[in-house]
PDB file of C-alpha atoms in Angstrom:
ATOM      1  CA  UNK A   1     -99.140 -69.480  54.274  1.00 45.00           C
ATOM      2  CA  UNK A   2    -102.548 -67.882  53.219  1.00 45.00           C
ATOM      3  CA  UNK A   3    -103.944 -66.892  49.684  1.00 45.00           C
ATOM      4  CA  UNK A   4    -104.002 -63.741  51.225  1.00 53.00           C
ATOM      5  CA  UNK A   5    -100.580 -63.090  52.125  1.00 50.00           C
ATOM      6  CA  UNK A   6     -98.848 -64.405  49.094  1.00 55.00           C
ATOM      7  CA  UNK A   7    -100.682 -61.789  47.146  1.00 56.00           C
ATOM      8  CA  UNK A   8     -99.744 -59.374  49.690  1.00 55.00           C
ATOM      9  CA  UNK A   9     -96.177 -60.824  49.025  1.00 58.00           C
ATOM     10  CA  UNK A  10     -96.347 -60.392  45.041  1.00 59.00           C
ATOM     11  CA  UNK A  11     -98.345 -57.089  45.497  1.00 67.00           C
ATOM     12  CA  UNK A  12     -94.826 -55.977  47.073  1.00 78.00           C
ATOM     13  CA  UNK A  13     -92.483 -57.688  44.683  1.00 84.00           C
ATOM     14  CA  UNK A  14     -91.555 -60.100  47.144  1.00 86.00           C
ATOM     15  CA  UNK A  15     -91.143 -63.851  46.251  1.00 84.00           C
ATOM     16  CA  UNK A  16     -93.914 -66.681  47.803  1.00 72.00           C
ATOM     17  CA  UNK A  17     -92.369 -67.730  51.280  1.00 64.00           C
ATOM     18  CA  UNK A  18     -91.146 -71.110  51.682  1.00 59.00           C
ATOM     19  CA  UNK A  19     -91.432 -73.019  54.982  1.00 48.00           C
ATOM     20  CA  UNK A  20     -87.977 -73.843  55.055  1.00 48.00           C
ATOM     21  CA  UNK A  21     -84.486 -72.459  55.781  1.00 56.00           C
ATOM     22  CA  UNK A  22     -81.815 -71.619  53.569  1.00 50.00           C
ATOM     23  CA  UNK A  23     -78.523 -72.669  55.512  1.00 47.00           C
ATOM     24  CA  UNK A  24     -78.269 -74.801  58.317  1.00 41.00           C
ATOM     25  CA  UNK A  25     -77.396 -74.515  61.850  1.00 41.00           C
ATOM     26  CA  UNK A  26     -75.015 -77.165  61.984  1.00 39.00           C
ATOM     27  CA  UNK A  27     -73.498 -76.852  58.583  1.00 48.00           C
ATOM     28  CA  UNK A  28     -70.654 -78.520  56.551  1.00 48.00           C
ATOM     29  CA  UNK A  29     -68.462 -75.906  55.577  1.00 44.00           C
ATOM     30  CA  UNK A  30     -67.143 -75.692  59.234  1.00 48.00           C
ATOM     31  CA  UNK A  31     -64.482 -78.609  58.619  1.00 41.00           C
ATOM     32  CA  UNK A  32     -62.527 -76.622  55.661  1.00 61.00           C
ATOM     33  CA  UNK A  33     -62.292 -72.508  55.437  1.00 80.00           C
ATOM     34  CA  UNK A  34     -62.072 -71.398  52.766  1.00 91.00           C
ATOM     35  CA  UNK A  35     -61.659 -67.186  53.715  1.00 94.00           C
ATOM     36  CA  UNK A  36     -65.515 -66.720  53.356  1.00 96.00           C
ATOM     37  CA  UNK A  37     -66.756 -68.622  56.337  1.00 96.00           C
ATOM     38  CA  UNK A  38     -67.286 -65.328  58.491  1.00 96.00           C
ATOM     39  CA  UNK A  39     -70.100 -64.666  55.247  1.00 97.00           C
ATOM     40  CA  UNK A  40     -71.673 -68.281  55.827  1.00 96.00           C
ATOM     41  CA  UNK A  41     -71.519 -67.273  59.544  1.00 96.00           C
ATOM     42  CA  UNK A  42     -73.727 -64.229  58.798  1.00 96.00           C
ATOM     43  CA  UNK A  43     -76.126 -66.501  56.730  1.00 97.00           C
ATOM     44  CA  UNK A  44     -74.991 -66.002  53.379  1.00 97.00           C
ATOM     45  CA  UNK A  45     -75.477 -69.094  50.924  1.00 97.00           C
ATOM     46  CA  UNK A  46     -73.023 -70.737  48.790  1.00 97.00           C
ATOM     47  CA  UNK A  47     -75.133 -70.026  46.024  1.00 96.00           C
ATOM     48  CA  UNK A  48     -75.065 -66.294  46.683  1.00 97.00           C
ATOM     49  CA  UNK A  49     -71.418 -66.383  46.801  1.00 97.00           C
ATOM     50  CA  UNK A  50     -70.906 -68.143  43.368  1.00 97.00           C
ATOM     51  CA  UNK A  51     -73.726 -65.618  42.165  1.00 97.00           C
ATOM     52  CA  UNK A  52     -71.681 -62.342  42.804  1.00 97.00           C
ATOM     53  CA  UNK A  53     -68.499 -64.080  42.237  1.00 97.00           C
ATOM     54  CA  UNK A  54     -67.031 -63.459  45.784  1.00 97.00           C
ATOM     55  CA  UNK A  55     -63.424 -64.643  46.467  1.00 97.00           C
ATOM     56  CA  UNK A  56     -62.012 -64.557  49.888  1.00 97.00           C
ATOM     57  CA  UNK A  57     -58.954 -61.675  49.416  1.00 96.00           C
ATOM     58  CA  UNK A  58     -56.891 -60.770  53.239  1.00 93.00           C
ATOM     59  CA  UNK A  59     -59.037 -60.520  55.815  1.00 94.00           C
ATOM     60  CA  UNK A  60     -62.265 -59.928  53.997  1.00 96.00           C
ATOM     61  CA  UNK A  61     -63.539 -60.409  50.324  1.00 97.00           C
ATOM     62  CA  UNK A  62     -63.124 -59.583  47.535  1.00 97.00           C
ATOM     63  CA  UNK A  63     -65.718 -59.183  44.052  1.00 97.00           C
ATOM     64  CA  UNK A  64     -66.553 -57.594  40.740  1.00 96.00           C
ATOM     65  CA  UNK A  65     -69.126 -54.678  40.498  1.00 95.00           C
ATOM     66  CA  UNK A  66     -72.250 -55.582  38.716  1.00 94.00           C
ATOM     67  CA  UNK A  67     -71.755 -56.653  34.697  1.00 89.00           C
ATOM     68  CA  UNK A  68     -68.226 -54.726  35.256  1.00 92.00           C
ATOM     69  CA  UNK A  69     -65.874 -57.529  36.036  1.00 91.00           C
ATOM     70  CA  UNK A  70     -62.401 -55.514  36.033  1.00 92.00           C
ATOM     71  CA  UNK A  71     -63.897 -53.470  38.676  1.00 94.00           C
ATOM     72  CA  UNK A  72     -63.228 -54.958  41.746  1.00 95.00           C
ATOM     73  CA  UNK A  73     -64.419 -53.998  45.585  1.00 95.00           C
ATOM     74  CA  UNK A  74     -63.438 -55.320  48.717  1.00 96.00           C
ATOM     75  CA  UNK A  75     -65.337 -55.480  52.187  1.00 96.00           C
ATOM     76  CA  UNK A  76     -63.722 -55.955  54.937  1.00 95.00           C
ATOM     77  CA  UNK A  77     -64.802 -58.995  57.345  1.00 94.00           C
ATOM     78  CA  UNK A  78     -64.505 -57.202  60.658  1.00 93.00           C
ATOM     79  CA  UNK A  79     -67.879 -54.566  60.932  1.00 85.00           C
ATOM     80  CA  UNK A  80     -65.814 -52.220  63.010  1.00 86.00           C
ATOM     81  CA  UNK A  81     -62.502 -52.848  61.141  1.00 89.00           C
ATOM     82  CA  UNK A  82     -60.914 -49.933  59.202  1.00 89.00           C
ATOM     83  CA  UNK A  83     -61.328 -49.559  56.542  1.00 91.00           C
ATOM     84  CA  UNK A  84     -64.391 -51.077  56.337  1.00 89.00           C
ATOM     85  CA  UNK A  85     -64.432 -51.312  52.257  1.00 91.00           C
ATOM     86  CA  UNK A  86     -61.815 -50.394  49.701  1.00 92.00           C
ATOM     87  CA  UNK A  87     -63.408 -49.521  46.510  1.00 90.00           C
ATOM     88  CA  UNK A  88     -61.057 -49.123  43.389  1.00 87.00           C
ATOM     89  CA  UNK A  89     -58.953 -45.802  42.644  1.00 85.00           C
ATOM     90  CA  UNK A  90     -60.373 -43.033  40.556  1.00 83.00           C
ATOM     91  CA  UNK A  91     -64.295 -42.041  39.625  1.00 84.00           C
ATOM     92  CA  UNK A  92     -66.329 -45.128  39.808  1.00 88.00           C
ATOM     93  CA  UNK A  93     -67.956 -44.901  36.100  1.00 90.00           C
ATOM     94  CA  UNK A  94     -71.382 -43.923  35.292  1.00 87.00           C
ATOM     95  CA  UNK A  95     -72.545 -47.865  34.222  1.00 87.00           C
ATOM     96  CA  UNK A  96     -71.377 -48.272  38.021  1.00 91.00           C
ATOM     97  CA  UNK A  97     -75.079 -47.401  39.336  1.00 93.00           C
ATOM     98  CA  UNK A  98     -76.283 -50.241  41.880  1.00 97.00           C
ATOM     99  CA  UNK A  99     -75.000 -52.981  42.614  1.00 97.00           C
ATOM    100  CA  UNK A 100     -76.791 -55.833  42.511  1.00 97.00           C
ATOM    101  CA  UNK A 101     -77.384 -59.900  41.331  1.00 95.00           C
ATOM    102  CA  UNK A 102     -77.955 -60.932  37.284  1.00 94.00           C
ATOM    103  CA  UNK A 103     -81.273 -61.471  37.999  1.00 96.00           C
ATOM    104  CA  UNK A 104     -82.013 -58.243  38.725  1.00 98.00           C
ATOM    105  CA  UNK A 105     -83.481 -56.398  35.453  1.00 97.00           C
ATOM    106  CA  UNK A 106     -85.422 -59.237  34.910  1.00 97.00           C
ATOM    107  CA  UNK A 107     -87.121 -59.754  38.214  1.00 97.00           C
ATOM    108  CA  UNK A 108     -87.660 -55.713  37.875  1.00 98.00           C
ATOM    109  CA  UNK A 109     -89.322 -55.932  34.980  1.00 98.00           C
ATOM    110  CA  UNK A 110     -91.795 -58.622  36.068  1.00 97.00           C
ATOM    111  CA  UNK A 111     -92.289 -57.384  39.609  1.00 97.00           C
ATOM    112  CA  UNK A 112     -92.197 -53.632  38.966  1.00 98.00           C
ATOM    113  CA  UNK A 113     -90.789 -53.069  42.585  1.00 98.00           C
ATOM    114  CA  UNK A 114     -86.988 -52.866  43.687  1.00 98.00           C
ATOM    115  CA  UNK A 115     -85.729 -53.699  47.089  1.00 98.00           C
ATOM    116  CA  UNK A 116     -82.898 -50.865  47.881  1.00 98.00           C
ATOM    117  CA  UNK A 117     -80.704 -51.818  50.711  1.00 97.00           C
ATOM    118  CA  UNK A 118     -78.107 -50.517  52.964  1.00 93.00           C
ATOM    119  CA  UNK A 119     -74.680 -52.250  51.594  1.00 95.00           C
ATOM    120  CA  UNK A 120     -72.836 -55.094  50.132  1.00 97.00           C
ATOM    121  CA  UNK A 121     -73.827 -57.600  53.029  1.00 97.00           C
ATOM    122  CA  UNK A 122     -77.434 -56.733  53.013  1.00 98.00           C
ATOM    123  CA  UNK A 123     -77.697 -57.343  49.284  1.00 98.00           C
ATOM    124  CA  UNK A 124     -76.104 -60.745  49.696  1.00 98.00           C
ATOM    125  CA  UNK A 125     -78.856 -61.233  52.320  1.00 98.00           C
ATOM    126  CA  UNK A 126     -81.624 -60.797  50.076  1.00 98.00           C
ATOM    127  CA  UNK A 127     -80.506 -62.895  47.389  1.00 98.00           C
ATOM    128  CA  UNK A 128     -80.037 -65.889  49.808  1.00 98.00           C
ATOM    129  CA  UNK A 129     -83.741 -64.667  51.026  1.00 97.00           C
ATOM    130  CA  UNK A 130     -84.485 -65.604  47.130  1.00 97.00           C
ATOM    131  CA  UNK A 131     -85.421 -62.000  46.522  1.00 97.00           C
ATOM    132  CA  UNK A 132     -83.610 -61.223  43.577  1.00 97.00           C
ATOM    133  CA  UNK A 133     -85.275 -57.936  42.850  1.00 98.00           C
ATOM    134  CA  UNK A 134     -82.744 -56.237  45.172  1.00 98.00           C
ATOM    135  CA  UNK A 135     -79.772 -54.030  44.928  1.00 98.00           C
ATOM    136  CA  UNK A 136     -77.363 -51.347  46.832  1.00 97.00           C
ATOM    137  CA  UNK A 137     -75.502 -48.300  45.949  1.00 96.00           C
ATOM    138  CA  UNK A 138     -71.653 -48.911  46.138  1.00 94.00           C
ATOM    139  CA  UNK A 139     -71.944 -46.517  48.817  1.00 88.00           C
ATOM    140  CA  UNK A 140     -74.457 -44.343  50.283  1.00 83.00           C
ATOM    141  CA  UNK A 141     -73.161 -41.180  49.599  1.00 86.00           C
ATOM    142  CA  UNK A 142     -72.869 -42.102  45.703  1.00 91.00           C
ATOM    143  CA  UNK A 143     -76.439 -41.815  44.106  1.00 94.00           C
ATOM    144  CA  UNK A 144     -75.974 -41.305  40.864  1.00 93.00           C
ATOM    145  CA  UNK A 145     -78.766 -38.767  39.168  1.00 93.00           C
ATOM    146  CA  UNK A 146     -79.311 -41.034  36.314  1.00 95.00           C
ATOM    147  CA  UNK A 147     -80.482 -43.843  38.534  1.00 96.00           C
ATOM    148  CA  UNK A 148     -84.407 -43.128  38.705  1.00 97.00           C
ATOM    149  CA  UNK A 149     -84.524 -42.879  34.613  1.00 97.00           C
ATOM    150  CA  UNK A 150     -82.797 -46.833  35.096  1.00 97.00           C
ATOM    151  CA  UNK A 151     -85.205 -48.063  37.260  1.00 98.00           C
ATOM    152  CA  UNK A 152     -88.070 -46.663  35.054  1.00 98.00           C
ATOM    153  CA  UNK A 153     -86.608 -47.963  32.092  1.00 97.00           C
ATOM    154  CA  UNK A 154     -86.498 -51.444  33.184  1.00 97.00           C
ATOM    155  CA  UNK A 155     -89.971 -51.363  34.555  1.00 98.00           C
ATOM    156  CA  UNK A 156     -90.080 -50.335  38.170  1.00 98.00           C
ATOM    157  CA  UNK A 157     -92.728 -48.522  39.820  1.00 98.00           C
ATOM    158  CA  UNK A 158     -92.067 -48.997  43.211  1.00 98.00           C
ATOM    159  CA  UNK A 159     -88.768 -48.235  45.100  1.00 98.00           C
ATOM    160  CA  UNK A 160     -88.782 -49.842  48.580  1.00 98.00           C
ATOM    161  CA  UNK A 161     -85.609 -48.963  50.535  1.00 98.00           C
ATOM    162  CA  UNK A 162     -84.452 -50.314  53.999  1.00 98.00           C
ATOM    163  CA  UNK A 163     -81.905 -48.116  55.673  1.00 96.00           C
ATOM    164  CA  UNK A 164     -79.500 -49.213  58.375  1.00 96.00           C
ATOM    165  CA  UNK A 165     -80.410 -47.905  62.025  1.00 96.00           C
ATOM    166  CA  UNK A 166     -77.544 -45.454  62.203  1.00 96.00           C
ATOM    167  CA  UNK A 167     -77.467 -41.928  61.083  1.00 95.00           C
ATOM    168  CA  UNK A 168     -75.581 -42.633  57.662  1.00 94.00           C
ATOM    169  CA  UNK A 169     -78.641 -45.100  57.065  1.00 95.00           C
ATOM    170  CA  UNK A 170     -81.692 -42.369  57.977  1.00 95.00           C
ATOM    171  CA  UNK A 171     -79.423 -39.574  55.982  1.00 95.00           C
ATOM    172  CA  UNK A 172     -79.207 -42.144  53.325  1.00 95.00           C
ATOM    173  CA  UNK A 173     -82.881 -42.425  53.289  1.00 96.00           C
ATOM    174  CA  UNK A 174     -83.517 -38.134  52.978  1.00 96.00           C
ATOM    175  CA  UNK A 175     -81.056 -38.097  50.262  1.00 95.00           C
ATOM    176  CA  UNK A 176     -82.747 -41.055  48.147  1.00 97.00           C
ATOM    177  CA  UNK A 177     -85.930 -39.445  48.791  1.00 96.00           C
ATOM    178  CA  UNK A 178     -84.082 -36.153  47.045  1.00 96.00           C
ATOM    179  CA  UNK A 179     -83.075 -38.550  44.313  1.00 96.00           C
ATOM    180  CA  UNK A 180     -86.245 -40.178  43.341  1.00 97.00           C
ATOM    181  CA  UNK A 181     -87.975 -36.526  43.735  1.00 95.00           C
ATOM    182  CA  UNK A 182     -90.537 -36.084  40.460  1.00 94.00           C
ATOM    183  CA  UNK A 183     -89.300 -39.193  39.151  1.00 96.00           C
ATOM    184  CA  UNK A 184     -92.737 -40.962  39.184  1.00 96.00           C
ATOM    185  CA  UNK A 185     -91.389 -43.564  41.390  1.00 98.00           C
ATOM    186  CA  UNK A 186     -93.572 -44.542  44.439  1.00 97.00           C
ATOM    187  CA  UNK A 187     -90.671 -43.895  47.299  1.00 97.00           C
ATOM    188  CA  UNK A 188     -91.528 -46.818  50.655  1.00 98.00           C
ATOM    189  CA  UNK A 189     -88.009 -46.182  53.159  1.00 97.00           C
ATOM    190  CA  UNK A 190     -88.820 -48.666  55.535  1.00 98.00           C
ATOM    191  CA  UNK A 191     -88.109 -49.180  59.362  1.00 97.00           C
ATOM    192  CA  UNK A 192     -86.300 -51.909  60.364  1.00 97.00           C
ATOM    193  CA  UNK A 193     -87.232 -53.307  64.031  1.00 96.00           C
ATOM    194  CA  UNK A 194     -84.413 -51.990  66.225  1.00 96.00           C
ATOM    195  CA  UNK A 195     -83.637 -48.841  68.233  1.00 96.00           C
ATOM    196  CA  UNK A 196     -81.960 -45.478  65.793  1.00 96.00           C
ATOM    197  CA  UNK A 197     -78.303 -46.133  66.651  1.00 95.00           C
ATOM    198  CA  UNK A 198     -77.975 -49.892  67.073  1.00 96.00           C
ATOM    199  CA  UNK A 199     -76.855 -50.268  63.645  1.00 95.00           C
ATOM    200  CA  UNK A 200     -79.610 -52.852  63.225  1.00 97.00           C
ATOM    201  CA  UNK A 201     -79.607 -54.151  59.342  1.00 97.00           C
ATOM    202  CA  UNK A 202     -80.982 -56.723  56.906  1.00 98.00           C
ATOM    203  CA  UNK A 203     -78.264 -58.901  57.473  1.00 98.00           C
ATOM    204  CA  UNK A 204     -78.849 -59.012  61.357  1.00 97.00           C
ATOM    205  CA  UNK A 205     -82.732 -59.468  60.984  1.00 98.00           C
ATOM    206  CA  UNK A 206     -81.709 -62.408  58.781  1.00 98.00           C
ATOM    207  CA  UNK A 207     -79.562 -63.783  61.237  1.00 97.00           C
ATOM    208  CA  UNK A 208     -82.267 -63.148  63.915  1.00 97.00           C
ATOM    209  CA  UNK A 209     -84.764 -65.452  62.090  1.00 97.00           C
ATOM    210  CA  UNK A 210     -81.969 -67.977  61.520  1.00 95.00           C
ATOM    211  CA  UNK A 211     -82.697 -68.184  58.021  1.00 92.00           C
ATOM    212  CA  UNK A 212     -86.187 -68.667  58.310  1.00 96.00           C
ATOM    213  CA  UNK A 213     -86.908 -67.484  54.556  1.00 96.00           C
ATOM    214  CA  UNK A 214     -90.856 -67.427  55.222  1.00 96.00           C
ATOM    215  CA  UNK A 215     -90.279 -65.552  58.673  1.00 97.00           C
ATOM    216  CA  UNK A 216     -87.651 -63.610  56.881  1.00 97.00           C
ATOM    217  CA  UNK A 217     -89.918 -62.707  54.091  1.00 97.00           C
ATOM    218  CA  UNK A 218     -93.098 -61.789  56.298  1.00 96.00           C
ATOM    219  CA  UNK A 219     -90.954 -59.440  58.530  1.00 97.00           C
ATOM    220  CA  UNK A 220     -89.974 -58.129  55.624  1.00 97.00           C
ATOM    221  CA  UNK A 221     -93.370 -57.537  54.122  1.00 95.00           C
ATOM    222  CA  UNK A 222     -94.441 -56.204  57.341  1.00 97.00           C
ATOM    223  CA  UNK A 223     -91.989 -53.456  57.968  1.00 98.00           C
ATOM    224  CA  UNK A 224     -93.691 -50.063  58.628  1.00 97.00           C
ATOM    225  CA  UNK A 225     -93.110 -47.410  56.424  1.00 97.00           C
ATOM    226  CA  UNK A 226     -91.492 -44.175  57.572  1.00 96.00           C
ATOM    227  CA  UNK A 227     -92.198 -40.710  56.894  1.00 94.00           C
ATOM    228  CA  UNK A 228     -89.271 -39.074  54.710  1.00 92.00           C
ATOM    229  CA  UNK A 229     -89.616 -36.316  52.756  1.00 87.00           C
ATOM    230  CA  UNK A 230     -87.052 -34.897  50.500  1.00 85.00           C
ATOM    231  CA  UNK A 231     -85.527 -31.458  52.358  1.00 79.00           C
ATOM    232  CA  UNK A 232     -87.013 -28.272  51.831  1.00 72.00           C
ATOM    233  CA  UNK A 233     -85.154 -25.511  49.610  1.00 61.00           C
ATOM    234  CA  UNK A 234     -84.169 -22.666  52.048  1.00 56.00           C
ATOM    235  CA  UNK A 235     -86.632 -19.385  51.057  1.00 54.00           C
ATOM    236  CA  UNK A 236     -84.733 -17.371  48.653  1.00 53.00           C
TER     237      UNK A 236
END
């Protein structure tokens, strides 16, 4: 890797790419299941799974919102199964903002950029990535008002977000643009590398670079940033 591109790496809050992968191809967790093997299929580390405190729970998982541990969610292992996550009865409470790893304030506050993604699986991805800057909403239609006064309290500047290549993902991206709106926050959606309805994510760009964290990271650095703009008031 070049001087130049790890600066361009740290100038995005992005960690310095190693030239090695994070799980292997072949690994050893293929003897025993343990009810999170359909994770470690999609890339995600051991270490990620101990980090978030995942537990395997029917046929999916099961884990505790961020620094709330009674409040637990559950995402279902089959993409296409219904329901795809059960999140717990009533209103989710206002300290339930984003989601996200223990690391987070702190790699906030030293980076001063926040990696938004699409859902549970995506955020997993990016802490196995070793980007621990990163976090979700518990879902896309919940974006709390309060979040952009969070984020500039614990030092971010920059808000990179990386939709999902579906509709809810690109509508997610207007209405977090609507969100962050005269916040101060620099606003970067970015465009992941797949056709607008394939449902592309972080998770499957992982996967496509087989864990690759330096290829991972570089795509990642490298994504083009799309125009989206907040929508217009209708003239009174």
């Amino acid at each position: 890797m070049s001087h130049d591109t790890g600066k361009r790496n740290r100038a995005q809050g992005l960690p310095r790419a190693k030239s090695t992968k994070t799980h292997n191809s072949q690994p050893d967790w293929v003897v025993a299941d343990d009810g999170l093997n359909w994770l470690r299929e999609r890339g995600i580390s051991d270490a990620t799974i101990a980090a978030f405190g995942i537990v395997a729970s029917g046929n999916g998982a099961e884990f505790p919102a961020a620094n709330l541990p009674d409040l637990r969610f559950w995402k279902n292992a089959d993409s296409e199964g219904h329901p795809k996550y059960k999140a717990p009865p009533g209103q989710l409470p206002k300290a339930a903002m984003l989601y996200h790893a223990p690391e987070f304030v702190s790699e906030t506050m030293r980076t001063g950029h926040v990696w938004l993604t699409g859902g549970f699986v995506d955020e997993w991805t990016l802490y196995t990535a070793a980007i621990y800057n990163a976090a979700c909403f518990y879902t896309e239609e919940r974006m709390p008002d309060a979040v952009p006064a969070f984020l500039l309290a614990i030092g971010a500047r920059v808000v990179h977000y990386v939709p999902d290549r579906d509709a809810s993902g690109q509508r997610a991206a207007v209405k977090l643009a609507s969100v962050l709106a005269d916040s101060g926050l620099l606003y970067l959606p970015h465009e992941l590398p797949a056709p607008m309805g394939s449902k592309y994510d972080l998770n499957a760009m992982w996967q496509d670079y087989n864990g690759d964290q330096a290829a991972f990271v570089a795509a990642l650095r490298a994504l083009p940033v799309m125009d989206v703009q907040p929508p217009t008031a209708p003239p009174s």
